Amino acid sequence: MNVQEVRKMFPILDQQVNGKPLVYLDSAATSQKPKQVIDKIDDYYRRYNSNVHRGVHTLGTYATDGYEGAREKVRAFIKAKSTEEIIFTRGTTTAINLVASSYGRDNLGPEDEIVITPMEHHSNIIPWQQVARTTGATLKYIPLQKDGTIDLKDVEETVTDKTKIVSVMHVSNVLGSINPVKEIAKVAHKNGAVMVVDGAQSVPHMSVDVQDLDCDFYAFSSHKMCGPTGVGVLYGKKEHLEKMEPVEFGGEMIDFVGLYESTWKELPWKFEGGTPIIAGAIGLGEAIDFLNEIGMDNILEHEHKLAQYAISRLAEIDGVEVYGPKERAGVVTFNCDDVHPHDVATVLDAEGVAVRAGHHCAQPLMKWLDVTATARASFYLYNTEEDVDAFVNALIKTKEYFGDVFG
Ligand code: PMP
């Protein structure tokens, strides 16, 4: 399938914004949704909307099959051993919070350390700050190389036998760098720690095998991978999940309830208190079918090419600084001399080009880069070289508009 055929599957892309054809370069924030995902959710609400796991009636059975079928699709997509290891959450943030609140609180004490990096998204920083505060554990950071990559020597030096949790993003939402999480997991395990991976920017863009990575927990969001908002996944090794306490209590997650004591359902349901995100999970399952049809390796290669093309075209404009290593996923973060990235994004928007501006939920990384904010163009399977050209041409207009302060 070529990119023009792929684009036809995304109805939202076929529109004008501010009188210009829409060029959507903000997929790292949230991706667009193909028609088949929109239709699948519509079909659920029109034909078999019903609660799951409870009813003996026919619609309830369809809904349960759809919901549990989606869990199996997720399992196969990330190559987990069993659906017991796949927990539906609200997204990456909730998934990491679940690990921090349950595993973190029960396994950490004042002598222990949690190790993360300064490039993490706030979702992979603040839960650990909170756990460190409540347990007395120490939060430590693996230093970054000048280009924003992680050197394994620094991992070896930072992770010690006091470390109980190492949590690192697979792909940076700012630098686009792909972190060596498999090798970091080996260092974590050698020291007796568990490895948590924030996969929000990896699962949508590349083939991920959680068993090969040998991570203990892996978190990601549906809305960045052509699926609906409001649903995400926590993968966890069964040996850990079995020992962990739920963090949300109520309906759906119980086995027996007495007046003073209760027991929990088996995995994965003990972590899914309340009516689950049924339509969301079914939509995510359809998004996985769609991504499999295109092929994750094709998606990664396509985005890689677009990012490299964008970087080479940006080099033509004086005063544009691009952050991050050369080898990267489809994210290009930049600044234009003294023009504030919000102003850059506003002028680009007037040209129909949607990019992100701000701190990208990575304030410690902004500090490390010594900037207050940046602009970011991010690519996905539906973007084209023409999108990159439109973006670069709009940036040239921005330069003309801001005159002296830019270049
Ligand atoms: N981690 C990374 C690397 C992200 O890019 C994001 C989303 N911007 C998140 C975590 C949080 O994802 P969500 O908001 O879907 O929970």
mmCIF file of C-alpha atoms in Angstrom, residues 51-57 60 64 251-252 265 274-276:
data_model
loop_
_atom_site.group_PDB
_atom_site.id
_atom_site.type_symbol
_atom_site.label_atom_id
_atom_site.label_comp_id
_atom_site.label_asym_id
_atom_site.label_seq_id
_atom_site.Cartn_x
_atom_site.Cartn_y
_atom_site.Cartn_z
ATOM 1 C CA ASN A 51 -21.455 -4.309 29.653
ATOM 2 C CA VAL A 52 -18.833 -7.070 29.688
ATOM 3 C CA HIS A 53 -18.220 -10.179 31.802
ATOM 4 C CA ARG A 54 -21.619 -9.934 33.521
ATOM 5 C CA GLY A 55 -24.643 -10.609 31.404
ATOM 6 C CA VAL A 56 -25.692 -13.912 30.009
ATOM 7 C CA HIS A 57 -27.517 -12.092 27.239
ATOM 8 C CA GLY A 60 -23.159 -8.907 26.549
ATOM 9 C CA THR A 64 -17.143 -9.438 26.076
ATOM 10 C CA GLY A 251 -16.857 -3.780 40.831
ATOM 11 C CA GLU A 252 -15.390 -6.081 38.148
ATOM 12 C CA LYS A 265 -10.296 -11.882 40.553
ATOM 13 C CA GLY A 274 -15.162 -0.787 37.371
ATOM 14 C CA THR A 275 -16.757 -1.005 33.943
ATOM 15 C CA PRO A 276 -13.777 -1.150 31.596
#
